[in-house]
mmCIF file of C-alpha atoms in Angstrom:
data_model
loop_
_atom_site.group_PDB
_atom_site.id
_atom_site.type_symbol
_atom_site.label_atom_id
_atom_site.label_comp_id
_atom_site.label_asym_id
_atom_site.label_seq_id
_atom_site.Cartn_x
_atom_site.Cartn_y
_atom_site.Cartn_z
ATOM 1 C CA UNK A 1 -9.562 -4.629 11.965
ATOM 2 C CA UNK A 2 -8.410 -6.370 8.880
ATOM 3 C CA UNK A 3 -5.240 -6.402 7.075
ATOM 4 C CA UNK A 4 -5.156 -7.441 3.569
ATOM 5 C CA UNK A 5 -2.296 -6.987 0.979
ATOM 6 C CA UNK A 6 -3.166 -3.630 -1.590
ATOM 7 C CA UNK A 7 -3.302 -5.933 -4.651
ATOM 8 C CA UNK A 8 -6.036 -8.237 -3.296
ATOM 9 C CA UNK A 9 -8.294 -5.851 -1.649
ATOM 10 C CA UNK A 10 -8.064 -4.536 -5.334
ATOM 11 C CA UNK A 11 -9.033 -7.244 -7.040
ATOM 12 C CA UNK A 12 -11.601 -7.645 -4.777
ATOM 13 C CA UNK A 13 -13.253 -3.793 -4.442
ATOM 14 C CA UNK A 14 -11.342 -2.739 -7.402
ATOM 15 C CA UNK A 15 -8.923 0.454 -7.950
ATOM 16 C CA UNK A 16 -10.781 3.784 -7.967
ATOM 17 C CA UNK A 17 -12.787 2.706 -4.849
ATOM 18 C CA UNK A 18 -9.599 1.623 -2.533
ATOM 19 C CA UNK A 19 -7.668 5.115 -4.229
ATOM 20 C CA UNK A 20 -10.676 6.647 -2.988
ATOM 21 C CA UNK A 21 -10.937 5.321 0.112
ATOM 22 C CA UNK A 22 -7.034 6.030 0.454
ATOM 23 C CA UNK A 23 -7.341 9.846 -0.022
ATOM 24 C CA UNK A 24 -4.573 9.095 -3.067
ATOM 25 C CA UNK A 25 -5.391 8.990 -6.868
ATOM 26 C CA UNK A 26 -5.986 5.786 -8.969
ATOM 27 C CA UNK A 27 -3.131 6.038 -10.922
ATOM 28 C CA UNK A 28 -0.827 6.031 -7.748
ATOM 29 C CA UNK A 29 -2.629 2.337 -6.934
ATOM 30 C CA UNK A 30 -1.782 1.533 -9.886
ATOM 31 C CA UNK A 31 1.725 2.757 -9.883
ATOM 32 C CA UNK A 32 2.479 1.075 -6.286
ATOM 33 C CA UNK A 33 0.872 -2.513 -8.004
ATOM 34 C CA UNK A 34 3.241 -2.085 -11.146
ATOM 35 C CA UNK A 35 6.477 -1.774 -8.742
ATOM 36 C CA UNK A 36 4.955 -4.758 -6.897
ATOM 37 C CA UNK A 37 5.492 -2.039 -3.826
ATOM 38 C CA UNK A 38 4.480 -4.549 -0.382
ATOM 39 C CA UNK A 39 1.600 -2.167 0.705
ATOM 40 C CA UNK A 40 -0.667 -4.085 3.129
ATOM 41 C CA UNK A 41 -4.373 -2.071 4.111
ATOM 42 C CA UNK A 42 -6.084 -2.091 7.231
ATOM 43 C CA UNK A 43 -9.928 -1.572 7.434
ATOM 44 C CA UNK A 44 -11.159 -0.770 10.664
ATOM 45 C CA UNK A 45 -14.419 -1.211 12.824
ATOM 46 C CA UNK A 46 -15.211 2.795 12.029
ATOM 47 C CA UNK A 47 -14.967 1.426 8.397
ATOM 48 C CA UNK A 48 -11.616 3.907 7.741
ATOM 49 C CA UNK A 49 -8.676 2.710 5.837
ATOM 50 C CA UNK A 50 -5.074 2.928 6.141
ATOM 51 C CA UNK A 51 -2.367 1.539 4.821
ATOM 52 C CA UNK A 52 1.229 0.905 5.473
ATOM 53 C CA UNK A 53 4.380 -0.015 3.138
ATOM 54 C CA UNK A 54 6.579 -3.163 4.243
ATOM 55 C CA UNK A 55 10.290 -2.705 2.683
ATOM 56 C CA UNK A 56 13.971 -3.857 3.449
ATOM 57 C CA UNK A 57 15.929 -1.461 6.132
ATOM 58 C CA UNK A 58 18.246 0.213 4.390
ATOM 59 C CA UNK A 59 15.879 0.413 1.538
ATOM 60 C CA UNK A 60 19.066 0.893 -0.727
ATOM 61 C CA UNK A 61 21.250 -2.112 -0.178
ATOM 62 C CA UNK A 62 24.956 -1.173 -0.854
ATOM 63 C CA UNK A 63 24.444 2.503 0.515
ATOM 64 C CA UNK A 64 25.440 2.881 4.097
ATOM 65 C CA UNK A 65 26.812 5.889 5.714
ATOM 66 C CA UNK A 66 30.212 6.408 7.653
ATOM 67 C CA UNK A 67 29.669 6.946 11.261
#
C-alpha cells in the first residue's frame, strides 16, 4: 500500500487517469485540487485505489450545536 497526496499522484500519472481510476470525473479532480481539498490516495497490492479526505472536526469552525 501507498499513500500519496491527490495533487502529486497527479502530477505524476496525470488527471483523467487517477479520475479514472477513482470511479469520479476529471473535472471533480480538478475541482478538489482548485479548493486545495487535503485528499490523500492509497494504491494497493491488488493495484485498486482509494482515497480519503483529511479536514478540521467541526469542518465549520464557529458552528456548534446546543446540547
Amino acid at each position: 500500500m501507498k499513500r500519496t497526496k491527490l495533487a502529486d499522484l497527479v502530477a505524476e500519472r496525470g488527471q483523467a487517469a487517477i479520475a479514472k481510476a477513482l470511479g469520479v470525473s476529471a473535472p471533480a479532480i480538478a475541482k478538489a485540487l482548485t479548493a486545495e481539498r487535503t485528499i490523500f490516495v492509497t494504491e494497493h497490492a491488488d493495484g485498486t485505489f482509494t482515497a480519503e479526505e483529511l479536514r478540521p472536526f467541526p469542518s465549520q469552525p464557529g458552528k456548534t450545536q446546543a446540547a
